[in-house]
Tab-separated table of C-alpha atoms and ligand atoms in Angstrom:
chain	number	residue	atom	x	y	z
A	1	MET	CA	-10.162	-10.772	-17.876
A	2	VAL	CA	-6.890	-9.646	-19.323
A	3	ASP	CA	-5.303	-13.079	-19.181
A	4	SER	CA	-5.291	-14.558	-22.668
A	5	GLN	CA	-6.309	-18.170	-23.009
A	6	GLU	CA	-4.785	-18.540	-26.331
A	7	ASP	CA	-1.334	-17.421	-25.392
A	8	THR	CA	1.077	-19.381	-27.614
A	9	SER	CA	4.012	-16.911	-27.361
A	10	THR	CA	5.452	-18.560	-24.347
A	11	PRO	CA	8.780	-19.977	-25.315
A	12	SER	CA	9.876	-23.285	-23.872
A	13	ALA	CA	13.178	-23.488	-22.198
A	14	SER	CA	14.804	-25.176	-25.294
A	15	GLU	CA	13.786	-22.409	-27.730
A	16	GLU	CA	16.280	-19.655	-28.109
A	17	LYS	CA	13.439	-17.140	-29.029
A	18	PRO	CA	13.599	-13.932	-26.868
A	19	PRO	CA	10.530	-13.481	-24.528
A	20	VAL	CA	7.801	-11.375	-26.039
A	21	THR	CA	6.408	-8.518	-24.110
A	22	ARG	CA	2.585	-8.393	-23.514
A	23	PRO	CA	1.117	-4.859	-23.992
A	24	LYS	CA	0.743	-4.893	-27.798
A	25	ARG	CA	-1.377	-8.140	-27.667
A	26	ARG	CA	-3.250	-6.820	-24.718
A	27	ARG	CA	-4.303	-3.473	-26.553
A	28	ASN	CA	-6.149	-5.486	-29.152
A	29	GLN	CA	-8.382	-7.087	-26.462
A	30	PRO	CA	-11.457	-5.499	-25.173
A	31	LEU	CA	-10.873	-4.983	-21.368
A	32	LYS	CA	-13.905	-6.255	-19.553
A	33	VAL	CA	-13.165	-4.539	-16.160
A	34	ALA	CA	-13.797	-1.131	-14.614
A	35	ASN	CA	-13.367	-0.094	-11.014
A	36	GLN	CA	-16.928	1.090	-10.933
A	37	ILE	CA	-19.535	-0.854	-8.994
A	38	PRO	CA	-21.699	-2.497	-11.759
A	39	LYS	CA	-25.084	-1.002	-12.275
A	40	GLN	CA	-27.042	-4.138	-11.257
A	41	ARG	CA	-24.894	-4.488	-8.107
A	42	ARG	CA	-25.352	-0.673	-7.364
A	43	MET	CA	-29.142	-1.321	-7.559
A	44	GLU	CA	-28.850	-4.268	-5.239
A	45	ILE	CA	-26.901	-2.102	-2.795
A	46	GLU	CA	-29.395	0.801	-3.064
A	47	LYS	CA	-32.418	-1.555	-2.498
A	48	ALA	CA	-30.858	-3.222	0.547
A	49	LEU	CA	-30.025	0.206	2.079
A	50	GLU	CA	-33.683	1.160	1.667
A	51	GLU	CA	-35.191	-1.830	3.490
A	52	PRO	CA	-36.523	-0.922	6.872
A	53	SER	CA	-35.142	-3.952	8.480
A	54	SER	CA	-31.567	-2.644	7.692
A	55	THR	CA	-31.976	0.497	9.715
A	56	PRO	CA	-29.214	0.737	12.177
A	57	ARG	CA	-30.325	0.101	15.722
A	58	LYS	CA	-30.885	3.170	17.839
A	59	TRP	CA	-29.501	3.183	21.329
A	60	SER	CA	-31.205	4.833	24.260
A	61	ARG	CA	-28.349	6.629	25.835
A	62	THR	CA	-30.275	6.931	29.079
A	63	SER	CA	-31.760	3.391	29.644
A	64	SER	CA	-30.337	1.048	32.261
A	65	TRP	CA	-27.203	-0.929	31.105
A	66	LYS	CA	-26.298	-4.416	32.389
A	67	SER	CA	-23.022	-6.163	32.827
A	68	HIS	CA	-21.333	-7.702	29.617
A	69	ARG	CA	-21.024	-11.390	29.712
A	70	ILE	CA	-18.348	-13.567	28.094
A	71	GLY	CA	-18.937	-17.224	29.062
A	72	LYS	CA	-19.248	-17.247	32.806
A	73	LYS	CA	-17.476	-13.926	33.235
A	74	LEU	CA	-19.475	-10.798	33.880
A	75	ILE	CA	-17.863	-7.373	33.273
A	76	LYS	CA	-19.604	-4.470	35.133
A	77	PRO	CA	-20.396	-1.203	33.144
A	78	GLY	CA	-17.723	1.478	33.345
A	79	THR	CA	-14.840	-1.080	33.796
A	80	ILE	CA	-12.051	-2.640	31.664
A	81	ARG	CA	-11.316	-6.399	32.073
A	82	ASN	CA	-8.404	-8.407	30.604
A	83	LEU	CA	-9.519	-11.959	30.489
A	84	GLU	CA	-8.680	-15.348	28.783
A	85	PHE	CA	-10.877	-17.183	26.300
A	86	ASP	CA	-10.273	-20.807	25.647
A	87	LEU	CA	-10.320	-21.749	22.015
A	88	MET	CA	-10.749	-25.458	23.015
A	89	ASP	CA	-13.376	-26.670	25.686
A	90	VAL	CA	-11.446	-29.529	27.071
A	91	ASP	CA	-10.658	-31.044	30.601
A	92	ILE	CA	-7.306	-32.279	29.670
A	93	GLY	CA	-4.681	-31.256	27.144
A	94	GLU	CA	-4.061	-27.749	25.638
A	95	SER	CA	-7.071	-25.406	25.744
A	96	TRP	CA	-5.383	-22.710	23.764
A	97	PRO	CA	-6.308	-19.499	25.792
A	98	ILE	CA	-6.291	-16.272	24.017
A	99	PRO	CA	-6.278	-12.690	25.612
A	100	VAL	CA	-9.512	-10.602	25.429
A	101	THR	CA	-9.788	-7.108	26.585
A	102	VAL	CA	-13.325	-5.887	27.315
A	103	ILE	CA	-13.955	-2.075	27.691
A	104	HIS	CA	-17.491	-2.132	28.872
A	105	GLY	CA	-18.823	1.518	28.704
A	106	ILE	CA	-21.024	3.227	31.220
A	107	ARG	CA	-23.807	3.788	28.703
A	108	PRO	CA	-25.707	1.625	26.309
A	109	GLY	CA	-24.375	1.117	22.757
A	110	PRO	CA	-23.166	-1.373	20.237
A	111	VAL	CA	-20.795	-4.342	20.853
A	112	VAL	CA	-17.865	-3.768	18.704
A	113	THR	CA	-15.410	-6.750	18.393
A	114	ILE	CA	-11.989	-5.978	16.911
A	115	ILE	CA	-9.654	-8.873	16.076
A	116	GLY	CA	-6.211	-9.548	14.711
A	117	ALA	CA	-4.244	-12.611	13.576
A	118	LEU	CA	-7.152	-14.963	12.515
A	119	HIS	CA	-4.180	-15.988	10.233
A	120	GLY	CA	-1.247	-16.568	12.664
A	121	ASN	CA	1.438	-14.808	10.702
A	122	GLU	CA	-0.356	-11.504	9.979
A	123	LEU	CA	1.107	-9.265	12.526
A	124	VAL	CA	-0.386	-5.832	11.695
A	125	GLY	CA	-3.549	-6.678	13.626
A	126	PRO	CA	-1.937	-7.818	16.747
A	127	LEU	CA	0.378	-4.600	16.960
A	128	ALA	CA	-2.384	-2.292	16.138
A	129	LEU	CA	-4.674	-3.749	18.750
A	130	THR	CA	-1.873	-3.548	21.241
A	131	TYR	CA	-1.283	0.108	20.496
A	132	LEU	CA	-5.073	0.668	20.784
A	133	GLN	CA	-4.761	-0.307	24.449
A	134	SER	CA	-1.864	2.032	25.130
A	135	SER	CA	-1.998	4.904	27.638
A	136	ASN	CA	-1.490	7.582	25.049
A	137	ILE	CA	-4.138	6.514	22.297
A	138	MET	CA	-6.578	9.275	23.089
A	139	GLY	CA	-3.937	11.949	23.660
A	140	GLU	CA	-0.991	12.541	26.099
A	141	GLY	CA	-1.493	10.089	29.079
A	142	GLN	CA	-5.067	9.170	28.035
A	143	ALA	CA	-6.168	5.605	27.427
A	144	ILE	CA	-9.679	4.661	26.257
A	145	ASP	CA	-11.764	5.481	29.327
A	146	PRO	CA	-14.845	3.119	29.916
A	147	LEU	CA	-16.446	6.090	31.755
A	148	THR	CA	-16.737	7.816	28.399
A	149	VAL	CA	-17.575	4.758	26.373
A	150	ALA	CA	-21.160	4.059	25.100
A	151	GLY	CA	-21.437	0.232	24.269
A	152	THR	CA	-18.709	-2.278	24.535
A	153	ILE	CA	-15.365	-2.632	22.796
A	154	ARG	CA	-13.932	-6.253	22.720
A	155	ILE	CA	-10.275	-6.366	21.607
A	156	ILE	CA	-8.784	-9.636	20.704
A	157	PRO	CA	-5.146	-9.062	19.330
A	158	ILE	CA	-4.497	-12.638	18.507
A	159	VAL	CA	-7.404	-14.917	17.658
A	160	ASN	CA	-5.411	-17.827	16.008
A	161	MET	CA	-2.852	-18.212	18.981
A	162	PRO	CA	-1.873	-21.831	17.863
A	163	ALA	CA	-0.807	-20.487	14.513
A	164	TYR	CA	0.745	-17.393	15.893
A	165	ARG	CA	2.960	-19.376	18.208
A	166	ARG	CA	4.118	-21.495	15.210
A	167	ARG	CA	4.474	-18.212	13.141
A	168	MET	CA	2.176	-19.703	10.505
A	169	ARG	CA	-1.022	-18.828	8.751
A	170	TYR	CA	-2.955	-22.034	9.461
A	171	MET	CA	-4.168	-23.959	12.361
A	172	THR	CA	-2.236	-26.900	13.813
A	173	ASP	CA	-4.168	-29.209	11.431
A	174	GLY	CA	-3.194	-27.268	8.341
A	175	ARG	CA	-6.627	-25.665	7.839
A	176	ASP	CA	-7.498	-22.002	7.329
A	177	LEU	CA	-9.495	-20.848	10.316
A	178	ASN	CA	-11.018	-18.032	8.100
A	179	ARG	CA	-12.685	-20.631	5.772
A	180	PHE	CA	-14.477	-22.673	8.468
A	181	PHE	CA	-17.018	-20.229	10.195
A	182	PRO	CA	-19.523	-20.703	11.593
A	183	GLY	CA	-17.902	-24.281	12.318
A	184	LYS	CA	-19.278	-27.339	13.874
A	185	GLU	CA	-18.868	-28.672	17.392
A	186	ASP	CA	-18.456	-32.268	16.183
A	187	SER	CA	-16.142	-31.723	13.209
A	188	ASN	CA	-12.439	-31.335	12.797
A	189	THR	CA	-10.145	-29.227	15.142
A	190	THR	CA	-10.310	-25.919	13.117
A	191	SER	CA	-14.109	-26.217	12.633
A	192	ARG	CA	-14.559	-26.666	16.413
A	193	VAL	CA	-12.373	-23.627	17.200
A	194	ALA	CA	-14.335	-21.613	14.616
A	195	ASN	CA	-17.625	-22.783	16.190
A	196	ARG	CA	-16.659	-21.809	19.622
A	197	LEU	CA	-15.379	-18.367	18.650
A	198	TRP	CA	-18.598	-17.903	16.535
A	199	ASN	CA	-20.945	-18.898	19.257
A	200	GLU	CA	-19.308	-17.346	22.289
A	201	LEU	CA	-17.759	-14.148	20.799
A	202	PHE	CA	-18.443	-13.127	17.259
A	203	SER	CA	-22.233	-13.910	16.937
A	204	LYS	CA	-22.753	-11.762	19.957
A	205	SER	CA	-21.302	-8.663	18.214
A	206	ASP	CA	-23.096	-5.853	16.563
A	207	HIS	CA	-19.996	-4.887	14.532
A	208	ILE	CA	-16.736	-6.815	13.677
A	209	ILE	CA	-13.542	-5.240	12.338
A	210	ASP	CA	-11.238	-8.137	11.167
A	211	LEU	CA	-7.640	-7.005	10.576
A	212	HIS	CA	-5.518	-8.770	7.897
A	213	THR	CA	-2.398	-8.467	5.801
A	214	ALA	CA	-1.695	-10.140	2.404
A	215	ALA	CA	-0.769	-13.830	2.387
A	216	LEU	CA	2.909	-14.741	2.351
A	217	GLY	CA	4.732	-13.503	-0.804
A	218	ARG	CA	2.503	-10.443	-1.386
A	219	THR	CA	1.813	-6.950	0.239
A	220	ASN	CA	-1.313	-5.019	0.214
A	221	MET	CA	-1.868	-1.230	0.133
A	222	PRO	CA	-4.119	-0.596	3.059
A	223	GLN	CA	-7.717	-1.217	1.930
A	224	ILE	CA	-11.204	-2.215	3.273
A	225	ARG	CA	-13.385	-4.995	1.975
A	226	ALA	CA	-17.024	-5.310	2.827
A	227	ASN	CA	-20.339	-6.296	1.424
A	228	LEU	CA	-21.588	-2.823	0.638
A	229	ALA	CA	-25.269	-4.110	0.429
A	230	ASN	CA	-25.265	-4.672	4.169
A	231	ARG	CA	-26.210	-1.206	5.535
A	232	ASN	CA	-24.185	-1.479	8.663
A	233	SER	CA	-21.095	-2.952	6.924
A	234	ASN	CA	-21.438	-0.061	4.330
A	235	ARG	CA	-21.564	2.502	6.941
A	236	VAL	CA	-18.741	1.073	8.951
A	237	ALA	CA	-16.570	0.553	5.753
A	238	ARG	CA	-17.034	4.264	4.898
A	239	SER	CA	-16.329	5.415	8.362
A	240	PHE	CA	-13.012	3.739	8.497
A	241	GLY	CA	-11.643	6.799	6.745
A	242	ILE	CA	-9.688	5.024	4.016
A	243	GLU	CA	-9.452	5.647	0.213
A	244	VAL	CA	-9.969	2.112	-1.185
A	245	ILE	CA	-13.066	0.005	-0.411
A	246	LEU	CA	-13.688	-3.187	-2.323
A	247	ASP	CA	-17.257	-4.479	-2.434
A	248	SER	CA	-16.836	-8.167	-1.829
A	249	GLN	CA	-18.661	-10.741	0.361
A	250	GLY	CA	-15.515	-12.823	1.083
A	251	PRO	CA	-14.979	-16.337	0.461
A	252	LYS	CA	-17.280	-19.154	1.792
A	253	GLY	CA	-16.599	-19.858	5.452
A	254	SER	CA	-14.784	-16.461	6.052
A	255	LEU	CA	-15.873	-14.476	9.263
A	256	ARG	CA	-16.923	-11.580	7.019
A	257	ARG	CA	-19.334	-13.604	4.879
A	258	THR	CA	-20.644	-15.705	7.938
A	259	ALA	CA	-21.210	-12.433	9.968
A	260	ASP	CA	-22.933	-10.823	7.003
A	261	GLU	CA	-25.219	-13.771	6.459
A	262	ASN	CA	-26.205	-13.560	10.167
A	263	GLY	CA	-27.046	-9.912	9.990
A	264	ILE	CA	-23.819	-8.640	11.771
A	265	SER	CA	-21.852	-6.010	10.154
A	266	CYS	CA	-18.185	-6.899	9.393
A	267	ILE	CA	-15.354	-5.285	7.507
A	268	THR	CA	-11.955	-6.730	6.723
A	269	TYR	CA	-8.924	-4.467	6.744
A	270	GLU	CA	-5.894	-5.560	4.669
A	271	GLY	CA	-2.651	-3.800	4.966
A	272	GLY	CA	1.027	-4.888	4.474
A	273	GLY	CA	2.182	-8.433	4.208
A	274	SER	CA	2.558	-11.616	6.282
A	275	ASP	CA	5.580	-11.885	8.757
A	276	GLU	CA	6.226	-8.185	8.718
A	277	ALA	CA	5.152	-5.302	10.684
A	278	ASP	CA	4.511	-2.521	8.199
A	279	PRO	CA	4.314	0.747	10.388
A	280	GLU	CA	2.203	2.613	7.864
A	281	SER	CA	-0.396	-0.262	7.738
A	282	ILE	CA	-0.381	-0.348	11.584
A	283	GLN	CA	-0.873	3.396	11.721
A	284	ILE	CA	-3.734	3.513	9.238
A	285	ALA	CA	-5.445	0.578	10.991
A	286	LEU	CA	-5.329	2.443	14.303
A	287	TYR	CA	-6.782	5.572	12.790
A	288	GLY	CA	-9.356	3.557	11.093
A	289	ILE	CA	-10.555	1.643	14.290
A	290	LEU	CA	-10.754	5.115	16.215
A	291	ASN	CA	-12.765	6.493	13.236
A	292	VAL	CA	-15.232	3.717	13.260
A	293	LEU	CA	-15.597	3.765	17.185
A	294	ARG	CA	-16.157	7.747	16.885
A	295	SER	CA	-18.584	7.327	13.954
A	296	LEU	CA	-20.601	4.711	15.900
A	297	LYS	CA	-20.594	7.239	18.869
A	298	VAL	CA	-18.831	4.574	21.151
A	299	ILE	CA	-16.059	6.862	21.936
A	300	PRO	CA	-16.089	10.633	21.944
A	301	GLY	CA	-14.599	12.794	19.222
A	302	TYR	CA	-15.095	13.342	15.454
A	303	PRO	CA	-14.011	10.828	12.854
A	304	SER	CA	-11.427	11.847	10.261
A	305	ARG	CA	-12.273	11.329	6.540
A	306	PRO	CA	-10.131	10.969	3.391
A	307	ARG	CA	-10.149	13.271	0.528
A	308	PHE	CA	-11.843	10.698	-1.780
A	309	ARG	CA	-13.088	7.116	-1.793
A	310	LEU	CA	-12.693	4.434	-4.517
A	311	LEU	CA	-15.641	2.101	-4.151
A	312	ALA	CA	-14.549	-0.659	-6.383
A	313	SER	CA	-16.018	-4.060	-7.477
A	314	GLY	CA	-13.639	-4.751	-10.396
A	315	SER	CA	-10.009	-5.389	-10.519
A	316	VAL	CA	-7.294	-6.761	-12.826
A	317	TRP	CA	-4.694	-9.378	-11.932
A	318	LEU	CA	-1.384	-8.634	-13.459
A	319	ARG	CA	0.377	-11.941	-14.159
A	320	SER	CA	3.724	-13.130	-15.402
A	321	ASP	CA	3.837	-15.130	-18.580
A	322	GLN	CA	7.197	-16.359	-17.964
A	323	GLY	CA	8.947	-18.069	-15.113
A	324	GLY	CA	12.038	-16.902	-13.214
A	325	LEU	CA	12.972	-14.078	-10.762
A	326	LEU	CA	10.714	-11.032	-10.362
A	327	ASP	CA	11.756	-7.392	-9.884
A	328	VAL	CA	8.684	-5.250	-9.064
A	329	LEU	CA	9.457	-1.528	-9.997
A	330	THR	CA	5.972	-0.043	-8.836
A	331	PRO	CA	5.174	-0.714	-5.183
A	332	ALA	CA	1.599	-1.216	-3.877
A	333	GLY	CA	-0.065	2.096	-3.839
A	334	SER	CA	1.517	3.201	-7.193
A	335	PHE	CA	-0.640	5.076	-9.595
A	336	VAL	CA	0.216	3.673	-12.992
A	337	GLU	CA	-0.494	4.697	-16.680
A	338	GLU	CA	-1.620	2.331	-19.359
A	339	GLY	CA	1.255	0.278	-20.680
A	340	GLU	CA	3.543	1.459	-17.856
A	341	LEU	CA	6.408	-1.096	-16.947
A	342	VAL	CA	5.556	-2.453	-13.497
A	343	ALA	CA	7.888	-5.440	-13.211
A	344	THR	CA	10.527	-7.491	-15.102
A	345	VAL	CA	11.142	-11.204	-14.906
A	346	SER	CA	14.654	-12.574	-15.691
A	347	ASP	CA	16.072	-16.120	-15.367
A	348	PRO	CA	19.707	-16.836	-14.248
A	349	GLU	CA	19.619	-19.708	-16.677
A	350	PHE	CA	19.023	-17.350	-19.639
A	351	PRO	CA	21.330	-14.413	-18.825
A	352	GLY	CA	20.674	-11.313	-20.704
A	353	LEU	CA	16.917	-11.881	-21.296
A	354	SER	CA	14.509	-9.889	-19.495
A	355	MET	CA	10.735	-10.084	-19.813
A	356	GLU	CA	8.577	-6.932	-19.248
A	357	ILE	CA	5.169	-6.752	-17.522
A	358	ARG	CA	3.189	-3.735	-18.349
A	359	THR	CA	-0.226	-2.406	-17.107
A	360	PRO	CA	-3.151	-3.003	-19.342
A	361	THR	CA	-4.916	0.209	-18.092
A	362	GLN	CA	-4.333	3.259	-15.922
A	363	GLY	CA	-5.093	2.588	-12.323
A	364	LEU	CA	-3.900	2.053	-8.820
A	365	ILE	CA	-1.853	-0.902	-7.837
A	366	ILE	CA	-3.204	-2.202	-4.410
A	367	CYS	CA	-1.319	-5.399	-4.164
A	368	THR	CA	2.094	-6.573	-5.419
A	369	ALA	CA	4.123	-9.801	-5.186
A	370	THR	CA	7.036	-9.703	-2.685
A	371	HIS	CA	8.461	-13.200	-3.409
A	372	PRO	CA	10.799	-13.153	-6.444
A	373	PHE	CA	10.050	-16.663	-7.659
A	374	VAL	CA	7.406	-16.684	-10.311
A	375	THR	CA	6.109	-19.212	-12.766
A	376	THR	CA	3.905	-18.612	-15.809
A	377	GLY	CA	0.574	-17.342	-14.331
A	378	THR	CA	1.782	-16.251	-11.076
A	379	PRO	CA	-0.102	-12.987	-10.051
A	380	ILE	CA	2.391	-10.256	-9.601
A	381	GLY	CA	-0.045	-7.336	-8.912
A	382	HIS	CA	-3.629	-6.470	-8.284
A	383	LEU	CA	-4.787	-3.336	-10.097
A	384	ILE	CA	-7.840	-1.135	-9.814
A	385	PRO	CA	-8.570	0.511	-13.111
A	386	ILE	CA	-9.352	4.214	-12.668
A	387	LYS	CA	-11.127	6.082	-15.423
A	388	LYS	CA	-13.137	8.772	-13.369
A	389	GLY	CA	-11.752	10.974	-10.769
A	390	VAL	CA	-8.099	10.731	-12.060
A	391	LYS	CA	-7.298	14.257	-11.159
A	392	THR	CA	-8.564	13.827	-7.626
A	393	VAL	CA	-6.486	10.742	-7.030
A	394	GLN	CA	-3.374	12.273	-8.726
A	395	LYS	CA	-3.450	15.290	-6.294
A	396	ARG	CA	-2.822	12.945	-3.548
A	397	LEU	CA	0.334	11.260	-5.113
A	398	ASP	CA	3.849	11.763	-3.766
A	399	GLN	CA	6.929	12.393	-5.982
A	400	GLU	CA	7.267	8.715	-6.563
A	401	GLY	CA	3.601	8.510	-7.838
A	402	ILE	CA	2.475	6.678	-4.786
A	403	LEU	CA	-0.919	7.342	-3.080
A	404	VAL	CA	-0.304	9.231	0.228
A	405	LEU	CA	-3.089	7.421	2.183
A	406	SER	CA	-5.125	9.310	4.807
A	407	GLY	CA	-3.521	8.752	8.119
A	408	SER	CA	-0.066	7.855	6.771
A	409	ASP	CA	1.096	11.386	7.067
A	410	GLY	CA	0.088	12.281	10.518
A	411	GLU	CA	-3.237	12.605	12.099
A	412	PRO	CA	-5.765	13.012	9.335
A	413	PRO	CA	-7.968	16.229	9.262
A	414	TRP	CA	-11.564	16.154	10.227
A	415	ARG	CA	-13.645	16.604	7.156
A	416	ASP	CA	-17.488	16.741	6.636
A	417	ASP	CA	-18.723	13.558	4.954
A	418	GLU	CA	-20.179	15.696	2.144
A	419	GLU	CA	-16.686	16.835	1.185
A	420	VAL	CA	-15.571	13.401	0.440
A	421	GLU	CA	-15.491	12.608	-3.222
A	422	ASP	CA	-16.990	8.975	-3.805
A	423	ILE	CA	-15.323	8.413	-7.177
A	424	SER	CA	-17.007	5.396	-8.569
A	425	VAL	CA	-20.373	4.744	-7.326
A	426	GLU	CA	-22.010	7.043	-9.848
A	427	GLY	CA	-19.945	5.487	-12.685
A	428	GLU	CA	-20.833	2.942	-15.254
A	429	TRP	CA	-19.896	-0.570	-15.546
A	430	GLU	CA	-18.129	-0.977	-18.828
A	431	GLY	CA	-19.078	-4.283	-20.522
A	432	GLY	CA	-18.752	-7.805	-19.453
A	433	SER	CA	-20.879	-9.462	-16.913
A	434	PRO	CA	-21.225	-7.549	-13.645
A	435	ASP	CA	-19.380	-9.902	-11.532
A	436	ALA	CA	-16.870	-11.100	-14.051
A	437	GLU	CA	-13.878	-10.257	-11.862
A	438	TRP	CA	-15.160	-10.766	-8.416
A	439	GLY	CA	-17.287	-13.871	-9.177
A	440	GLU	CA	-15.970	-17.070	-10.816
A	441	ASN	CA	-12.286	-15.893	-11.056
A	442	HIS	CA	-12.065	-15.244	-7.458
A	443	SER	CA	-13.667	-18.392	-6.357
A	444	SER	CA	-10.823	-20.615	-7.543
A	445	ALA	CA	-8.659	-21.664	-4.839
A	446	ALA	CA	-5.626	-19.860	-5.882
A	447	GLU	CA	-7.426	-16.693	-6.590
A	448	GLU	CA	-9.009	-16.806	-3.265
A	449	GLU	CA	-5.577	-17.124	-1.651
A	450	ALA	CA	-4.468	-14.182	-3.588
A	451	ASP	CA	-7.546	-12.055	-2.883
A	452	GLU	CA	-8.084	-12.752	0.796
A	453	GLY	CA	-4.922	-12.433	2.638
B	501	ZN	ZN1	-5.464	-12.954	6.588
């Protein structure tokens, strides 16, 4: 962890001492992080992938294929149905219906559930899933045709409708729906909704793609999070066709973790911020979903692949040591050198003073703060240290030094999987306990908020 526990340099408001910049002090500290998957974790992943029980299910493309059932509704093979699913099972009062589109293919295959707005103010998912259903998504005048689909695609653009209507992250009782799975039928409102969603929809999936953005006050460079020791999640995460994949199980009660514990593959996509509709994040989400569906052979066509993949399990939080107003100089997606200035903090009550925040190591900034108010300790950026494959990453930077993500500059090219450079899996973990960054530090409430948007 780069944060110093014995930081005594923070001046109080009454002292006239100018703020001290951090990099000098930091250079003297051993840095206990690397982007590489730790050796022990890598062995865990490899072992899990070798187990016969984790072999992906094979679908007979010729066997008979039944109607798809959601509650009492039956959807016939080769059809599309738009239906409503009630979040609450009540006779009186609000039942909170949410729209569900089912594209039930003509041939057998996996059930893929794709969802947005588990957090009500995260709008990249709802927009991407609306566009996924457009009449031009498969080419001029071509929607996804159930007669070409093998398996079932269930599209749920807005899961947390009560929060979405209120333009908020949380459910009406102030709880985070993505911390209550699998839920209980006799507990609080959020837990009951989670339980109904889990029992009726999510647990009956083979694969789940869960679309998110950063929480309020932050923005994420598009990235995937998945438990890479789950064979199917690993496969789906890679097939999304994106450069950055974080090996992470997700917080307790999150859909990703719950699905994983129940043998269902689940990946979380993070792109952009809350309360905004970042066009690049929407576009990359759309390409990613099509890539997954193609890779699973649910829809026809070849998936596109990125030039390289960063498989990361370590990361560094950049924090402000001072309070005041933040100015971020390197947006999410920036490749930064060690000691590079990434942000300044100033305080209108102390005009003329400006505190610098510099990077402790070379790497890629995958998340930045967007809210200018900071106090000492506020995370202002999330950095993946990059020590290997630097040249490969640098080849894909624009003039501003920002990573040009696959899919952000038009339809990405088809590429053989062998041509994709996996940068960090072969690498070595450099000191510290394997889960130092992902483990304890991320389980505190604040960090969890920052980590899982
Ligand atoms: Zn979220």
